[in-house]
Every structure is written in structure tokens, then in C-alpha cells.
Tab-separated table of C-alpha atoms in Angstrom:
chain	number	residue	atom	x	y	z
A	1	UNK	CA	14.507	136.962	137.905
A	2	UNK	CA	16.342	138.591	141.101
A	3	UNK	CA	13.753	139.000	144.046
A	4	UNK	CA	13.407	142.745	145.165
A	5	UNK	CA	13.709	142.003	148.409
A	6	UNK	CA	16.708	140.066	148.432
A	7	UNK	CA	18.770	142.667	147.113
A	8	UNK	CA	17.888	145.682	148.392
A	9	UNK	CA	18.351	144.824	152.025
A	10	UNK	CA	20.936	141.430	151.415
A	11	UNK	CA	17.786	139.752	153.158
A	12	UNK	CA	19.161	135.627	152.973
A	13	UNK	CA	17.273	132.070	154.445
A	14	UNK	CA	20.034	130.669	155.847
A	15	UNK	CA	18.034	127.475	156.592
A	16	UNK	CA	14.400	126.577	157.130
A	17	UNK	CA	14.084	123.170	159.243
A	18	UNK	CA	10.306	121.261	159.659
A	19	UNK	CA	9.526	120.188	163.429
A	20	UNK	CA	6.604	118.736	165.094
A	21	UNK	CA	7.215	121.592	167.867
A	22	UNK	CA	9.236	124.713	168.792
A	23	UNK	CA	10.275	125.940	172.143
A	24	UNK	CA	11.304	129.025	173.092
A	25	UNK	CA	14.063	128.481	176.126
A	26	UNK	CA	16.019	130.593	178.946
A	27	UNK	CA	18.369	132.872	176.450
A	28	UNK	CA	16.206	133.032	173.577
A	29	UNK	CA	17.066	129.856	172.673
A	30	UNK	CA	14.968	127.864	170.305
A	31	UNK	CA	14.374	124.034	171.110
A	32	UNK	CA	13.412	121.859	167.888
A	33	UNK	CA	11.299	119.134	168.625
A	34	UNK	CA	10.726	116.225	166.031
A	35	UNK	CA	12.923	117.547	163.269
A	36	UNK	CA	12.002	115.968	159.879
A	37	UNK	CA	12.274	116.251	156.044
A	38	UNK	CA	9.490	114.008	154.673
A	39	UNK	CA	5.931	112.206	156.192
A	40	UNK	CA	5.805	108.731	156.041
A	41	UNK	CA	2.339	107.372	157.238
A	42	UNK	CA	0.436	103.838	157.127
A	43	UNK	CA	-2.839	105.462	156.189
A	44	UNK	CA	-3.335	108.426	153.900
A	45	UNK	CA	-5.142	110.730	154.083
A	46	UNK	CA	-3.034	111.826	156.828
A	47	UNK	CA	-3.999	114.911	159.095
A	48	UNK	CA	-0.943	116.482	161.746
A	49	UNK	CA	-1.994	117.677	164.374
A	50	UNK	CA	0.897	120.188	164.947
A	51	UNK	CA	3.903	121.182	163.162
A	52	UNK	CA	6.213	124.399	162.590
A	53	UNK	CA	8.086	125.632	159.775
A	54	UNK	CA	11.096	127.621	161.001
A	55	UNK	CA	13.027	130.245	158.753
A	56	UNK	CA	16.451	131.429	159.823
A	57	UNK	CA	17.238	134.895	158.033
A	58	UNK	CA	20.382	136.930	157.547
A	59	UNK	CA	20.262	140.810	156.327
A	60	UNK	CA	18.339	143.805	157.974
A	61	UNK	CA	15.736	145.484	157.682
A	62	UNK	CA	11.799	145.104	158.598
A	63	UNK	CA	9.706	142.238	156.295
A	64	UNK	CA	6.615	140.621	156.078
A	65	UNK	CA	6.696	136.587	156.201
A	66	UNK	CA	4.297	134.197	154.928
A	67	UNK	CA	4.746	130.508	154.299
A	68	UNK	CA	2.068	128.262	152.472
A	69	UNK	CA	2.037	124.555	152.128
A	70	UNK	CA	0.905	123.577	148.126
A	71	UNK	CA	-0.365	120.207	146.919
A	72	UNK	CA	2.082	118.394	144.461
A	73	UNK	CA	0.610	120.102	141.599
A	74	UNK	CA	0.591	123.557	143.372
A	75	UNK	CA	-2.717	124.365	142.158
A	76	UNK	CA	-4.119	124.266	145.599
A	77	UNK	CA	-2.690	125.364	149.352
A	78	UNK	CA	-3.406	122.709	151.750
A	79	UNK	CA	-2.720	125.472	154.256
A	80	UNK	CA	-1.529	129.367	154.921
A	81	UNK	CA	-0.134	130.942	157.495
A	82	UNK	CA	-0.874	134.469	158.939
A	83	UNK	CA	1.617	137.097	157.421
A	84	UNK	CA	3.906	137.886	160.073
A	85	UNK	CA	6.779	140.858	160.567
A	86	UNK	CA	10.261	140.038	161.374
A	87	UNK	CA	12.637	142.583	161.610
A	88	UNK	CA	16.676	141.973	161.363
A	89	UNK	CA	19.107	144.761	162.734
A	90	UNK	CA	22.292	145.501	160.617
A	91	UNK	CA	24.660	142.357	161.325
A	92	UNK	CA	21.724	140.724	162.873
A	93	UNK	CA	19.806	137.117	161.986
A	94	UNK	CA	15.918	136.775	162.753
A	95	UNK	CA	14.218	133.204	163.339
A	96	UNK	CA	10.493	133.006	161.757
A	97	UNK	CA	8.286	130.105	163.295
A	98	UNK	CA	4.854	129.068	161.568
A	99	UNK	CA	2.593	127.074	163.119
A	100	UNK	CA	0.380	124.585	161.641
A	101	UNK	CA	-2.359	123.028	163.387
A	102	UNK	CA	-4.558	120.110	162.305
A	103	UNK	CA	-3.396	119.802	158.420
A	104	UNK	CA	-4.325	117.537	156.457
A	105	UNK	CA	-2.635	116.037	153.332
A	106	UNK	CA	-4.867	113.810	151.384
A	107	UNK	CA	-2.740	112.047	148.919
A	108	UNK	CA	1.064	111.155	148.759
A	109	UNK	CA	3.201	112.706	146.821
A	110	UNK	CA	5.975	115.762	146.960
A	111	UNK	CA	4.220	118.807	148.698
A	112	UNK	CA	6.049	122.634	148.305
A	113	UNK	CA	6.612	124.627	151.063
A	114	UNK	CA	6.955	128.135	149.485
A	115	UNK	CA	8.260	131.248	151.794
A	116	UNK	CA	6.785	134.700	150.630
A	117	UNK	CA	8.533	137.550	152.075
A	118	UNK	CA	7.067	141.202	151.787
A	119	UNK	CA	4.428	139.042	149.022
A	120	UNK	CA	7.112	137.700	147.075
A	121	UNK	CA	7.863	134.214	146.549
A	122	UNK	CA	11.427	133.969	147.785
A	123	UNK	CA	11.886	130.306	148.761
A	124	UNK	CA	10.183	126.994	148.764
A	125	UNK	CA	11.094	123.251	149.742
A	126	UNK	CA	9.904	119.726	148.848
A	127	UNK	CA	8.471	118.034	151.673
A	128	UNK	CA	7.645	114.354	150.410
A	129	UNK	CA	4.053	112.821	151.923
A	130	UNK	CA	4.655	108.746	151.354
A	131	UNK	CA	2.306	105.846	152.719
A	132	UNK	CA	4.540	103.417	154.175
A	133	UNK	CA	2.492	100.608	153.130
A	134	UNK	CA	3.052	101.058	149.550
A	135	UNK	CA	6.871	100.927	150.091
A	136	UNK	CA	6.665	97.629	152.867
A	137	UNK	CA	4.735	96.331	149.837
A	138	UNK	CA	7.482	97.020	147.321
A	139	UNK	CA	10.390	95.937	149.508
A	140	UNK	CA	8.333	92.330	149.893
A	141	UNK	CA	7.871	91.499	146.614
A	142	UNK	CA	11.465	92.307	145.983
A	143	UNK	CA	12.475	89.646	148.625
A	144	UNK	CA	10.275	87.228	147.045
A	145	UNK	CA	11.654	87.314	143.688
């Protein structure tokens, strides 16, 4: 089923990109710190103490954002993010940044970052949570046989 939203104003996410940190330069340039696609820690559970989640929009018009982080099941948000207005002028692209502080993800496994726009679910992305000492511990007893 077509999202409301998308049509009626050609709203698009060109990209969404996950950072430990986002700077806002000379020129209203963005700077992406840390730029990553999954976790991989040595001790679960596993709490961040910063990280963004950065939208890149095509279209026009005025919309209400909101991103939320689900557990692998998506029964539960592990976190939510404020709703927040973005407005893109005809011809015109709009960056998004959420902020996440201190988030904790208890267990590994593939998380979903979903992107709500006017309270619509209109996008969401894996982001994989993996203890590295469960892999160092496959890759070993590979070498041993």
C-alpha cells in the first residue's frame, strides 16, 4: 500500500546513513563522523553513548519526522526520537539528523530503524548488533578443524 505522503508531495529518502556524530560546517555543510552499517561489540549488552541517524529527502513541502530504533522482533522500541519538522522547497532536498544518546541494545541480533514521516511508517533499515566474541569463536574452531 502507497504511503500518502509520498505521493502527494513526491516526498523521497534519498539515503539515510548511521554516524557516531554530525557536524554542522561553514556552508551548511554536514560533516559525518564514524559512519557505520552494523555494531560489533565484545560485550553485550552494549549501551552507545552517542549516535545520529541522518535522512536525506527529495520533494517539497512541510513534514513531520520521527525515527524509532525496534528490537529484532519489533515488539519493543529500544528508543524514539522527538518528532521533528522539515520542510523542502519545490526543487529543494532537506537533511533530518536524530540524535541518540546513551542507548542501549541488550541482545544481538538485526535491529529496525523505521522513519515515520507525518505518522506514517515510510522507511526502515536493518542495523545488525553482533558480539564479536561469538564470531572470533567461530572463525577459531574453523582453523582448528
Amino acid at each position: 500500500m502507497e504511503n500518502p505522503a509520498r505521493d502527494e508531495n513526491k516526498l523521497q529518502l534519498l539515503y539515510t546513513l548511521f554516524c557516531d556524530d554530525v557536524r554542522l560546517e561553514v556552508g551548511n555543510k554536514l560533516s559525518f563522523m564514524g559512519v557505520f552499517q552494523n555494531i560489533m561489540v565484545q560485550q553485550l549488552p552494549v549501551s552507545l553513548i552517542k549516535f545520529a541517524v541522518v535522512n536525506h529527502w527529495s520533494g517539497e513541502g512541510v513534514h513531520l519526522s520521527e525515527v524509532r530504533i525496534l528490537t529484532p522482533d519489533r515488539r519493543q522500541p529500544v528508543v524514539v526520537s522527538q518528532p521533528t519538522r522539515f520542510e523542502i522547497t519545490a526543487g529543494g532536498f532537506a537533511d533530518n539528523v536524530s540524535f541518540f544518546v546513551n542507548v542501549t541494545f541488550p541482545t544481538a541480533g538485526q535491529y529496525w530503524v523505521q522513519t515515520l514521516v507525518d505518522s506514517n511508517l515510510f522507511d526502515e533499515q536493518p542495523l545488525t548488533v553482533s558480539d564479536g566474541r561469538e564470531s572470533a569463536t567461530e572463525e577459531s574452531s574453523e582453523s582448528v578443524n
